[in-house]
Coordinates of C-alpha atoms in Angstrom, one line a residue:
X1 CA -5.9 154.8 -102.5
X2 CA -4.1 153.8 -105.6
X3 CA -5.9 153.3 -108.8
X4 CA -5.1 149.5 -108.6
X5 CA -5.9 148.9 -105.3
X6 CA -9.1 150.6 -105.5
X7 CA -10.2 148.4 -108.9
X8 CA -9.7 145.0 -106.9
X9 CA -11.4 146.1 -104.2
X10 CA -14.3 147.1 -106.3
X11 CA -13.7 144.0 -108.7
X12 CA -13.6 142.1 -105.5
X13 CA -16.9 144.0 -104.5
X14 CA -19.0 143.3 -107.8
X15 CA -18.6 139.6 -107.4
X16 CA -19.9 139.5 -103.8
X17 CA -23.0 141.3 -105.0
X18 CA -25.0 144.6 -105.4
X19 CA -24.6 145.2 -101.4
X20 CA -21.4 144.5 -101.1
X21 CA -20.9 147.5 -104.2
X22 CA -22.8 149.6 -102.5
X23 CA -21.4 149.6 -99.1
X24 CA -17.6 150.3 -100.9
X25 CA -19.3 153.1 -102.8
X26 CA -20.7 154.7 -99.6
X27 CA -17.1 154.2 -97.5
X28 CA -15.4 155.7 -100.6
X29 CA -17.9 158.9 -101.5
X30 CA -17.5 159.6 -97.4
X31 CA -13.6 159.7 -97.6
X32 CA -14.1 161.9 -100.2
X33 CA -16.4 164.5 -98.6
X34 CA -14.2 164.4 -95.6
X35 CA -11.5 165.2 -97.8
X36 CA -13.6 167.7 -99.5
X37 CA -14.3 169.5 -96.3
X38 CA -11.2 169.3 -94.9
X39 CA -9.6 171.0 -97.8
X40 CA -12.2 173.7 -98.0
X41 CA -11.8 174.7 -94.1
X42 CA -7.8 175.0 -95.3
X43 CA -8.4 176.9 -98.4
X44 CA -10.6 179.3 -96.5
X45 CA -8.0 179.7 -94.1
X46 CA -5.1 180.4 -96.6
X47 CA -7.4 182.9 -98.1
X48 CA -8.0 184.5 -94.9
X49 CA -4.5 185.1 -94.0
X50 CA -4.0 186.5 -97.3
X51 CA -6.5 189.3 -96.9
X52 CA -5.0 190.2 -93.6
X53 CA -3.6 193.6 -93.1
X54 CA -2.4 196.1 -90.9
X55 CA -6.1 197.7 -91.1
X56 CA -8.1 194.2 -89.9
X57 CA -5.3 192.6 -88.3
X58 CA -2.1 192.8 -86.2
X59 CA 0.4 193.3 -89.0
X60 CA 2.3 196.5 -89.5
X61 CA 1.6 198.4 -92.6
X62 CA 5.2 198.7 -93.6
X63 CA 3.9 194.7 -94.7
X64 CA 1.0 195.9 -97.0
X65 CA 3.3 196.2 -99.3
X66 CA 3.3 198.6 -102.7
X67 CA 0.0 197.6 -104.5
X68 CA -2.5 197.6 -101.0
X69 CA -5.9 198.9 -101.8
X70 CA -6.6 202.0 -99.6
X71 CA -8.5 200.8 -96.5
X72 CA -12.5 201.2 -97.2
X73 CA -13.0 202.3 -93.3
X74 CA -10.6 204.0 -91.0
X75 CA -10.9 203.2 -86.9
X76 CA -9.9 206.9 -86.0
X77 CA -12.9 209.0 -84.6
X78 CA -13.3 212.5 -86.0
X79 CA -12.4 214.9 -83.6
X80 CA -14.1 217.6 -85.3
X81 CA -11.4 220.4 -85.2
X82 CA -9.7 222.1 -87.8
X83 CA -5.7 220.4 -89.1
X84 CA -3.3 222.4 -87.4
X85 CA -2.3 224.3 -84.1
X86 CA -5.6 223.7 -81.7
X87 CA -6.1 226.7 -79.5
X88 CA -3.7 226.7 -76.5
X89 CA -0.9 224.7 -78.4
X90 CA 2.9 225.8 -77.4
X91 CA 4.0 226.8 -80.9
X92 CA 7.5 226.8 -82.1
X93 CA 7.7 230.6 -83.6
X94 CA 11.5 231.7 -84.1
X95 CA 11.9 234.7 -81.2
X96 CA 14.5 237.1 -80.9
X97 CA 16.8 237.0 -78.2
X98 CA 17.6 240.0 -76.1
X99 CA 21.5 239.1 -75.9
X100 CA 23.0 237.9 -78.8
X101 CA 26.0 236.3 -79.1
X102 CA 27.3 239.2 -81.8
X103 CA 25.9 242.6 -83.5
X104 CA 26.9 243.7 -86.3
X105 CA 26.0 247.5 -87.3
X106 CA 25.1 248.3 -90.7
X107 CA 25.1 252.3 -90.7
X108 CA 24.9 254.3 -94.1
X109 CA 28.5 255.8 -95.0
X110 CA 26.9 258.9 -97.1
X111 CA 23.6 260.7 -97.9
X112 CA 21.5 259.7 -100.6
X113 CA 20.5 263.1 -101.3
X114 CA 23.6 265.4 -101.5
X115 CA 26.3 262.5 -101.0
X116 CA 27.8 263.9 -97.5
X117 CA 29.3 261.7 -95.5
X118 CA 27.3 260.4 -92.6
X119 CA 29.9 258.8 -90.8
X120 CA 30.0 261.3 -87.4
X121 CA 26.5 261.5 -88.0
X122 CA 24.2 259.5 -84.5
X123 CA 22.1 257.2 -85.8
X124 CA 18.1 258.3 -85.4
X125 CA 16.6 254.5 -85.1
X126 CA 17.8 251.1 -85.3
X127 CA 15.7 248.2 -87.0
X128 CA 16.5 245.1 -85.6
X129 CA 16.8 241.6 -87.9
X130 CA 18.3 238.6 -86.2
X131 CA 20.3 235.5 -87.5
X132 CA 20.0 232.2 -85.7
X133 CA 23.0 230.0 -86.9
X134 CA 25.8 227.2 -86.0
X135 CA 29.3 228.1 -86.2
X136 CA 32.1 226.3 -87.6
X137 CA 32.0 223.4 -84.4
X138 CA 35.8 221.6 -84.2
X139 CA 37.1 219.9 -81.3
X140 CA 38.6 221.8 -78.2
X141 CA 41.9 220.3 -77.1
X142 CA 43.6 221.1 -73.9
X143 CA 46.4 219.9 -72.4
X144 CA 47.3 219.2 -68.6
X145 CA 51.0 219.4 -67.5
X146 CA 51.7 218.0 -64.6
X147 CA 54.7 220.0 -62.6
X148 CA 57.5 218.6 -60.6
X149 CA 59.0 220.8 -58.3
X150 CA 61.7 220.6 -56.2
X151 CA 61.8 221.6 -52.2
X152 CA 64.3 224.1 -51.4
X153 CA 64.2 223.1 -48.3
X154 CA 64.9 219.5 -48.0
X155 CA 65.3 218.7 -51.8
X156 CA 62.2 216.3 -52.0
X157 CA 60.4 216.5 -55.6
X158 CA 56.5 216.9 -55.9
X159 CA 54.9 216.2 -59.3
X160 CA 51.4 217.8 -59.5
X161 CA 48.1 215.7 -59.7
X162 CA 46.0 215.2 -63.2
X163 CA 42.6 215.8 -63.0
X164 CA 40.3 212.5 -62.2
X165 CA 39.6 210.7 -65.5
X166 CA 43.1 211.8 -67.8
X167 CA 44.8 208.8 -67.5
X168 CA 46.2 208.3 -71.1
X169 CA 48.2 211.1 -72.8
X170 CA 45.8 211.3 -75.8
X171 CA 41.9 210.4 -74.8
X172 CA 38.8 212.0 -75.8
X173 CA 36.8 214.1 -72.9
X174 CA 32.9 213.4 -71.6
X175 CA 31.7 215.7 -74.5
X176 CA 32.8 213.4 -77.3
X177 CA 31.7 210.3 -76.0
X178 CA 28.7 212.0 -75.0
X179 CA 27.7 213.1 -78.2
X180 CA 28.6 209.5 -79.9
X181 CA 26.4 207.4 -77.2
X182 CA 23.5 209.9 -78.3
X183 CA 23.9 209.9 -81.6
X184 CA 23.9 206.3 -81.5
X185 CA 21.1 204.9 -79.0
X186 CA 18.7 207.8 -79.1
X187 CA 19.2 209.0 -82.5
X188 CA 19.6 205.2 -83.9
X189 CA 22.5 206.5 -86.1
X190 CA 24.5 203.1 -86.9
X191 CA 28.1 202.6 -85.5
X192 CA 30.3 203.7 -88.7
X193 CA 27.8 206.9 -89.7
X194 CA 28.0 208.1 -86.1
X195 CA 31.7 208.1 -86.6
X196 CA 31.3 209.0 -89.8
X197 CA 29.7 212.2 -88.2
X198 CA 32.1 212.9 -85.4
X199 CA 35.1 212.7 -88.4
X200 CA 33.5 214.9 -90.6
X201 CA 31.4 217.3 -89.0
X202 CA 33.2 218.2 -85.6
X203 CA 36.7 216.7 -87.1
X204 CA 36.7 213.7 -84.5
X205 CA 37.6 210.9 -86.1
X206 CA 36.6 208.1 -83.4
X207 CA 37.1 204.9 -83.8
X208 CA 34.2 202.2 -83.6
X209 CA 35.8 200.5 -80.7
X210 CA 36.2 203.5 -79.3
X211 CA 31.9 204.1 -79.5
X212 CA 31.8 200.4 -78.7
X213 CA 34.0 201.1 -75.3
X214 CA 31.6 204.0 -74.6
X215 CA 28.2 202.9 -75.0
X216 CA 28.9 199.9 -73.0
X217 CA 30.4 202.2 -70.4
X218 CA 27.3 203.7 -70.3
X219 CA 25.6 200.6 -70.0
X220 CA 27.1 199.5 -66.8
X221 CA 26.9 202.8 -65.3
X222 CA 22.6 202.1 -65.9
X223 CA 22.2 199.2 -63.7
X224 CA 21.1 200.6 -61.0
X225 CA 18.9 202.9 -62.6
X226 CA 17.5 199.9 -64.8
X227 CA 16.6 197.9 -61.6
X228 CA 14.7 200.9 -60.3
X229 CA 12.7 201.6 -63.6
X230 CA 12.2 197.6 -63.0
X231 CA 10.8 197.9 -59.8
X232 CA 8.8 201.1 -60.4
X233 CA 6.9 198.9 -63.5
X234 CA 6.5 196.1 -60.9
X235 CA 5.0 198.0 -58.4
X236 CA 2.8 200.0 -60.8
X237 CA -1.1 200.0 -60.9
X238 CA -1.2 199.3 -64.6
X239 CA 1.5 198.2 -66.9
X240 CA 1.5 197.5 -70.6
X241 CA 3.3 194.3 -72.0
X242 CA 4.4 193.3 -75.3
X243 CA 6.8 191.4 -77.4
X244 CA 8.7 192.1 -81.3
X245 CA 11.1 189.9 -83.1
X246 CA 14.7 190.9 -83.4
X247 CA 17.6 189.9 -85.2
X248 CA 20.6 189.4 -83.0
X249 CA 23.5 187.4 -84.5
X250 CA 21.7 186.4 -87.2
X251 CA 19.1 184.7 -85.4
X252 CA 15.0 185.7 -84.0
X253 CA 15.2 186.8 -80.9
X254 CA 12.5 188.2 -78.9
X255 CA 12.7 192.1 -77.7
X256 CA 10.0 192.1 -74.7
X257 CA 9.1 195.8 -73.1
X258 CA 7.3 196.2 -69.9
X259 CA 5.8 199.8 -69.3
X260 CA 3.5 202.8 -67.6
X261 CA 2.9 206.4 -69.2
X262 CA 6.6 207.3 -67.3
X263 CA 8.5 204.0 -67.1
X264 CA 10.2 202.2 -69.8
X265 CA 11.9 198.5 -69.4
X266 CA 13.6 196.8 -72.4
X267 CA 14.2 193.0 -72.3
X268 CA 15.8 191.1 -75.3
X269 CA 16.0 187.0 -75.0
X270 CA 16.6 184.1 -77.5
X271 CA 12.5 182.9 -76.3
X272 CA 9.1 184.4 -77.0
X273 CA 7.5 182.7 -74.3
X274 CA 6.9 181.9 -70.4
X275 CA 11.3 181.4 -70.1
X276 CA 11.5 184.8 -71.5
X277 CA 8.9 186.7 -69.2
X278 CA 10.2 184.9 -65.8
X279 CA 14.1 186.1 -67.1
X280 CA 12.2 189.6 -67.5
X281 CA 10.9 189.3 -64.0
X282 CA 8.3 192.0 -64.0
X283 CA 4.8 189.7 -64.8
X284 CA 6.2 187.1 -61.9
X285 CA 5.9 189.4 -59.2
X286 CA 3.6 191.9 -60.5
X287 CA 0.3 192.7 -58.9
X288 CA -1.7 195.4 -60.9
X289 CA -3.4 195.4 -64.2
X290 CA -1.2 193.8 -66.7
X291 CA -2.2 195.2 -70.3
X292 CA -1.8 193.1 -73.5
X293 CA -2.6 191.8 -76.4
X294 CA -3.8 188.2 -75.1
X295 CA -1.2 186.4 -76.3
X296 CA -1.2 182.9 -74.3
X297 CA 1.7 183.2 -71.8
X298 CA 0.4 186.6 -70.1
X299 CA -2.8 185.0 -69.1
X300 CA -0.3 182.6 -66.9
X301 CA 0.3 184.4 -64.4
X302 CA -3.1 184.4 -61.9
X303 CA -1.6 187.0 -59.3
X304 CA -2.4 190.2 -61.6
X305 CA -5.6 191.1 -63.1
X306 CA -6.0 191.7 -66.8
X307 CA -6.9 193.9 -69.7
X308 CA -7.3 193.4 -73.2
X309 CA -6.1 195.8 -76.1
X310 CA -9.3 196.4 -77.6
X311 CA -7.5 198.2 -80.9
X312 CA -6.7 194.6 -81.9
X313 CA -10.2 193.2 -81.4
X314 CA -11.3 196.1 -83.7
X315 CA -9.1 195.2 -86.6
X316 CA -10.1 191.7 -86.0
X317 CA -13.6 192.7 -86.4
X318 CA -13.3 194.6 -88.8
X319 CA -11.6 191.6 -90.5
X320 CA -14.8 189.4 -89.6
X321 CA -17.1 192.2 -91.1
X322 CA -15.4 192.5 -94.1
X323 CA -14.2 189.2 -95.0
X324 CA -16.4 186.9 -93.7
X325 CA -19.3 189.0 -94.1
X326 CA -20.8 188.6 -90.7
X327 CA -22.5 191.5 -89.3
X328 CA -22.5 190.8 -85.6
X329 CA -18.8 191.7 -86.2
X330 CA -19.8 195.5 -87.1
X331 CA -22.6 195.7 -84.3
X332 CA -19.9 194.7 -81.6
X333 CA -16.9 197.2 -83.2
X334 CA -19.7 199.9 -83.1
X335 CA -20.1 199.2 -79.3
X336 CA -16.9 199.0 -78.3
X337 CA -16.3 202.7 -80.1
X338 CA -19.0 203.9 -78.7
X339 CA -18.0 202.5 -74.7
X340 CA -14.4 204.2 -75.3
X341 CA -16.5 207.4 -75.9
X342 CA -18.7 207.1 -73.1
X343 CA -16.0 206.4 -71.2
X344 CA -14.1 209.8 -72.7
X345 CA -17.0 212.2 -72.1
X346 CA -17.2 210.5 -68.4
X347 CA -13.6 211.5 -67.6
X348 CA -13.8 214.7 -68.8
X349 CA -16.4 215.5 -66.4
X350 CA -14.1 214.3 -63.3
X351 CA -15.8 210.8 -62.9
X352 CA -13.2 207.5 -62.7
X353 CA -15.4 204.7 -64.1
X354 CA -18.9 204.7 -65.8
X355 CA -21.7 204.6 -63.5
X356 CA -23.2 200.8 -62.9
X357 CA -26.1 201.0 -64.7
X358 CA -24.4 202.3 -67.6
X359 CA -21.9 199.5 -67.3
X360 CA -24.6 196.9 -67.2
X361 CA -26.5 197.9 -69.8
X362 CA -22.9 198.0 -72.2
X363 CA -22.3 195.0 -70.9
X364 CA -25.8 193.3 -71.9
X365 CA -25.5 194.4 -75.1
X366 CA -22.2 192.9 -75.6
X367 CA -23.3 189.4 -74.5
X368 CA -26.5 189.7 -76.7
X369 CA -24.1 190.4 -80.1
X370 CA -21.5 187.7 -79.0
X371 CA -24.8 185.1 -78.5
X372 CA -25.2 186.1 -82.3
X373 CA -22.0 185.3 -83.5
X374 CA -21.5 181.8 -81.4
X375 CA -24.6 181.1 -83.5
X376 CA -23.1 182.4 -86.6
X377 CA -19.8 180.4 -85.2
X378 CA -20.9 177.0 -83.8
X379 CA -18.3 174.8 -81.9
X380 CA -17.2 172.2 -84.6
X381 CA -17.5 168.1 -84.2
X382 CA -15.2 166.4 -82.8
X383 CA -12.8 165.2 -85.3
X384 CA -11.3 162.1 -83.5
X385 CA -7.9 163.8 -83.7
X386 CA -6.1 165.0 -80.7
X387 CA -6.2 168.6 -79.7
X388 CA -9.4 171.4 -79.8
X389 CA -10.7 171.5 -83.4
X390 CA -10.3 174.4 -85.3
X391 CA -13.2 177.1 -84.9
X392 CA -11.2 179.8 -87.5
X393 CA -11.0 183.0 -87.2
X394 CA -14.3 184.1 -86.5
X395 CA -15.4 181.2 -84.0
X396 CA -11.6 181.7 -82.2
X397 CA -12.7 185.5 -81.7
X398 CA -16.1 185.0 -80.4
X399 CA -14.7 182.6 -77.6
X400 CA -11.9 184.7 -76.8
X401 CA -14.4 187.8 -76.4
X402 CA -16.3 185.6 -74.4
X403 CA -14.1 184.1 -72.1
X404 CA -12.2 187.2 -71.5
X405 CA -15.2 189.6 -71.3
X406 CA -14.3 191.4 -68.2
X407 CA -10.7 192.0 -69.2
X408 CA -12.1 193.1 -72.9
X409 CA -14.9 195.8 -70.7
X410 CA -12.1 196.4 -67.9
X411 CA -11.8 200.0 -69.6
X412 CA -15.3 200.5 -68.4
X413 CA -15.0 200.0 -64.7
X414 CA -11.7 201.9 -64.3
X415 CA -10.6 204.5 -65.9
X416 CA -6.8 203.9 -64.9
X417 CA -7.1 201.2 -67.7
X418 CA -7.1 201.9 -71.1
X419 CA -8.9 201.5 -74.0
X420 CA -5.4 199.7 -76.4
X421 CA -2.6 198.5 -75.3
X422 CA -1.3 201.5 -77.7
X423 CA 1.6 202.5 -74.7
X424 CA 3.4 199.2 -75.1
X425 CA 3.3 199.4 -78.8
X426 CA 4.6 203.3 -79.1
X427 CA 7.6 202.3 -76.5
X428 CA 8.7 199.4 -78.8
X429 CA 8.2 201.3 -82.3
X430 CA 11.7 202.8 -82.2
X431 CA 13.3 199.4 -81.8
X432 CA 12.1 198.3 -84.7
X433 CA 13.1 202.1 -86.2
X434 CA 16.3 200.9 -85.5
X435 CA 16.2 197.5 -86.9
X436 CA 15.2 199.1 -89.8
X437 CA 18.1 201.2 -90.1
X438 CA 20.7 199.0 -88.6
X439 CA 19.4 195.8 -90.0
X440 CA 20.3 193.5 -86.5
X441 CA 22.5 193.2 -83.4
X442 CA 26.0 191.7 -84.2
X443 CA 25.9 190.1 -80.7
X444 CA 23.6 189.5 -77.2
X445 CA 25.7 192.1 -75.8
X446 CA 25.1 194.6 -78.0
X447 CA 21.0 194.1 -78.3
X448 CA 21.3 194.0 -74.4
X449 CA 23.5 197.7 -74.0
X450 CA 21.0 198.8 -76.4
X451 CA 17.7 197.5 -74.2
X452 CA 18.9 199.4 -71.1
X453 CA 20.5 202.4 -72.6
X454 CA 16.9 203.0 -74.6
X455 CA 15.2 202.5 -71.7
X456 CA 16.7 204.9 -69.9
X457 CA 16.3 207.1 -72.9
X458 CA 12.5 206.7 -73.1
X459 CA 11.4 206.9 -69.3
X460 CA 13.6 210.2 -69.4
X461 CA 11.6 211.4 -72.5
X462 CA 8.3 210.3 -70.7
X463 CA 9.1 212.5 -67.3
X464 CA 10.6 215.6 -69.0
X465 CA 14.2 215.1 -68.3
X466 CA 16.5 216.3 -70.5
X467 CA 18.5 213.3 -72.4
X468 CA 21.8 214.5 -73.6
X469 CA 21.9 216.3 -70.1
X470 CA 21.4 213.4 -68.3
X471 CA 23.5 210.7 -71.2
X472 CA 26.6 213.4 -70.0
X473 CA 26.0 212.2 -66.3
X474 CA 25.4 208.8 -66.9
X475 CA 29.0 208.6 -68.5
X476 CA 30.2 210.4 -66.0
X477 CA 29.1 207.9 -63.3
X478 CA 26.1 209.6 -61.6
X479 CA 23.2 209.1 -63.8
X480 CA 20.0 211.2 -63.1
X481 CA 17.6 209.1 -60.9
X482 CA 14.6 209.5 -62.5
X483 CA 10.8 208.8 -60.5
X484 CA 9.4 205.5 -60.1
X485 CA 5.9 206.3 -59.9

């Protein structure tokens, strides 16, 4: 209310009488306590947002940024043992070979004593020292002639056939383009520095369009393989979901994976939400345990049971605990800890889901902590607004915990499910490896080549196959099928 306005209405006020002045008084301090409220519950929630980090929240740590505080409490268990090779562990010692590629000798020409010549001499023993190099790598060019020929007999002329794929008289073989699709999509090296490479260090100077005409070669030689590592995630028992922002075409975009501990599906669309996951078209038809973070659109789709990612609710408590100094937060982070190692000692001894009455008693002692923080948390009153009023961070967790309780505990009943939604997460950490390197995708195309291609990659990784093997087939045109369950 302007300063004006407000002294004639309490002008106007004063002459109508002491009641009249009181009544403006009261409707004006009320505003202002409204005001003052609203503005608090704001402030408090600007502050909140700026202590989050990647240790009591969802954010990355790469956003910490230069000056973070170490973290006062770390959310990794001790596993007891010592740093370094754990007993049984494949090590990587440097062997000798029984074959080498060369030997050189390195026999003495003269004694050290009386300086004969030991030339004729047989040598008594031999010690052995091996050298494990590269040599000098340059490209291998071979030319195909073609003959004509002429019969003899009748006088017709026969030209002799090239061999399948030389159809230009200067063209690079499978090996090249091989090599530049690898370096590009699995090791994320950017167009021009993977040319760069080819130019410099096997003296192959390929052209970009030239490793732009190969990968999406490759890409289209993929389909079928990416509809069966579709179909294998669809089918599965449990699959992990998740979602990352991605800059294609100067734009955010969404880059959605869909995954199980040996398949890998890469999705990129211009939408985060429900449009995105039906064009996906793995959470539509799937029937198993879908694994997530909670993010609303997921829970959508009624056909599939759920499970939470229970690393998230720990940084959120943690959050809680710390900032908000509420220690229900701590009880229920202890718990959870404490029912992923239950459930770790119980598969270890063979079992595949905590017995009952362990699972009860866990899951009494999880409503009994969130009863405590809805008190901590009441709903708020009714604002008069339109839409649910604002519980914060706190009250938003608490109701979430609630109403998702047996997806939060699903861990508990089968061990198939896991703890995090950490498989999701580790499948769509090199995207954003390469969005740091590579800064976006110039075009849908390119983001979409890279999706399937990586894909590929990573449920080849995940089942053992060899990659630059099965990349050298996959240009070729008969890609290695691998397993979809």
């Amino acid at each position: 209310m302007e300063s004006e306005a407000l002294r004639e209405q309490l002008m106007a006020a004063y002459q109508a009488g002491p009641e009249a002045v009181v009544e403006v008084v009261v409707s004006l301090v009320g505003e202002l306590v409204a005001r003052v409220a609203s503005l608090e519950t704001e402030n408090a929630v600007l502050r909140a947002r700026l202590e989050t980090n990647s240790h009591n929240s969802s954010k990355p740590p790469s956003s910490d940024g230069p000056g973070a505080k170490p973290h006062p409490q770390s959310q990794r268990v001790r596993s007891g043992r010592k740093p370094g090779g754990q007993p049984g562990h494949a090590g990587q010692t440097l062997r000798m070979v029984e074959t080498p590629d060369a030997v050189v000798v390195h026999g003495p020409r003269q004694c050290r004593g009386c300086g004969q010549s030991l030339e004729p001499v047989a040598a008594t023993h031999r010690e052995r020292r091996q050298v494990v190099d590269l040599p000098a790598v340059r490209v291998w060019v071979v030319e195909h002639q073609a003959e004509s020929k002429r019969c003899p007999g009748c006088g017709a002329e026969t030209t002799g056939a090239f061999p399948a794929g030389v159809t230009a008289p200067v063209q690079y073989g499978p090996g090249v383009m091989t090599l530049a699709v690898y370096l590009n999509q699995e090791q994320l090296v950017p167009f021009e520095r993977t040319c760069a490479v080819l130019a410099e260090v096997f003296g192959c100077p390929l052209g970009e369009a030239t490793l732009e005409r190969a990968v999406a070669g490759c890409h289209a030689q993929l389909a079928v393989v990416e509809a069966q590592i579709k179909t294998g995630v669809t089918r599965a028992a449990v699959a992990h979901f998740d979602e990352t922002g991605v800059n294609i075409g100067g734009k955010t975009h969404w880059l959605h994976v869909a995954s199980t501990a040996r398949l890998t599906l890469y999705a990129p669309h211009a939408k985060r939400g429900r449009e995105a996951l039906e064009a996906m078209g793995v959470l539509p038809a799937f029937g198993g345990r879908a694994v997530h973070d909670g993010w609303a659109p997921y829970w959508r789709y009624e056909r599939c049971a759920h499970a939470l990612c229970n690393a998230h609710h720990l940084r959120e408590l943690t959050f809680v605990e710390e900032q908000l100094g509420q220690g229900w937060a701590k009880d229920l982070r202890e718990l959870l800890v404490e029912a992923k190692r239950a459930v770790d000692a119980a598969r270890d001894c063979g079992l595949t889901a905590l017995p009952a009455g362990e699972r009860q008693a866990l899951a009494q002692r999880y409503d009994a902590i969130l009863a405590v923080g809805q008190a901590a948390n009441p709903p708020p009153e009714p604002s008069g607004k339109r839409g649910r009023p604002k519980r914060g961070k706190a009250g938003s967790l608490v109701a979430r915990l609630q109403v998702h309780k047996e997806a939060t505990l699903a861990f508990l009943a089968d061990f198939a499910v896991p703890f995090d939604n950490n498989q999701a997460e580790r499948d769509i950490r090199m995207t954003k490896v390469r969005q740091k390197i590579s800064g976006c995708f110039r075009s849908p195309h390119g983001a979409e080549r890279f999706c399937r291609i990586r894909g590929y990659i990573s449920t080849l990784r995940k089942q053992g196959i060899p990659i630059f093997a099965a990349l050298t087939q996959a240009i070729a045109g008969n890609p290695p099928l691998p397993a979809t369950v």
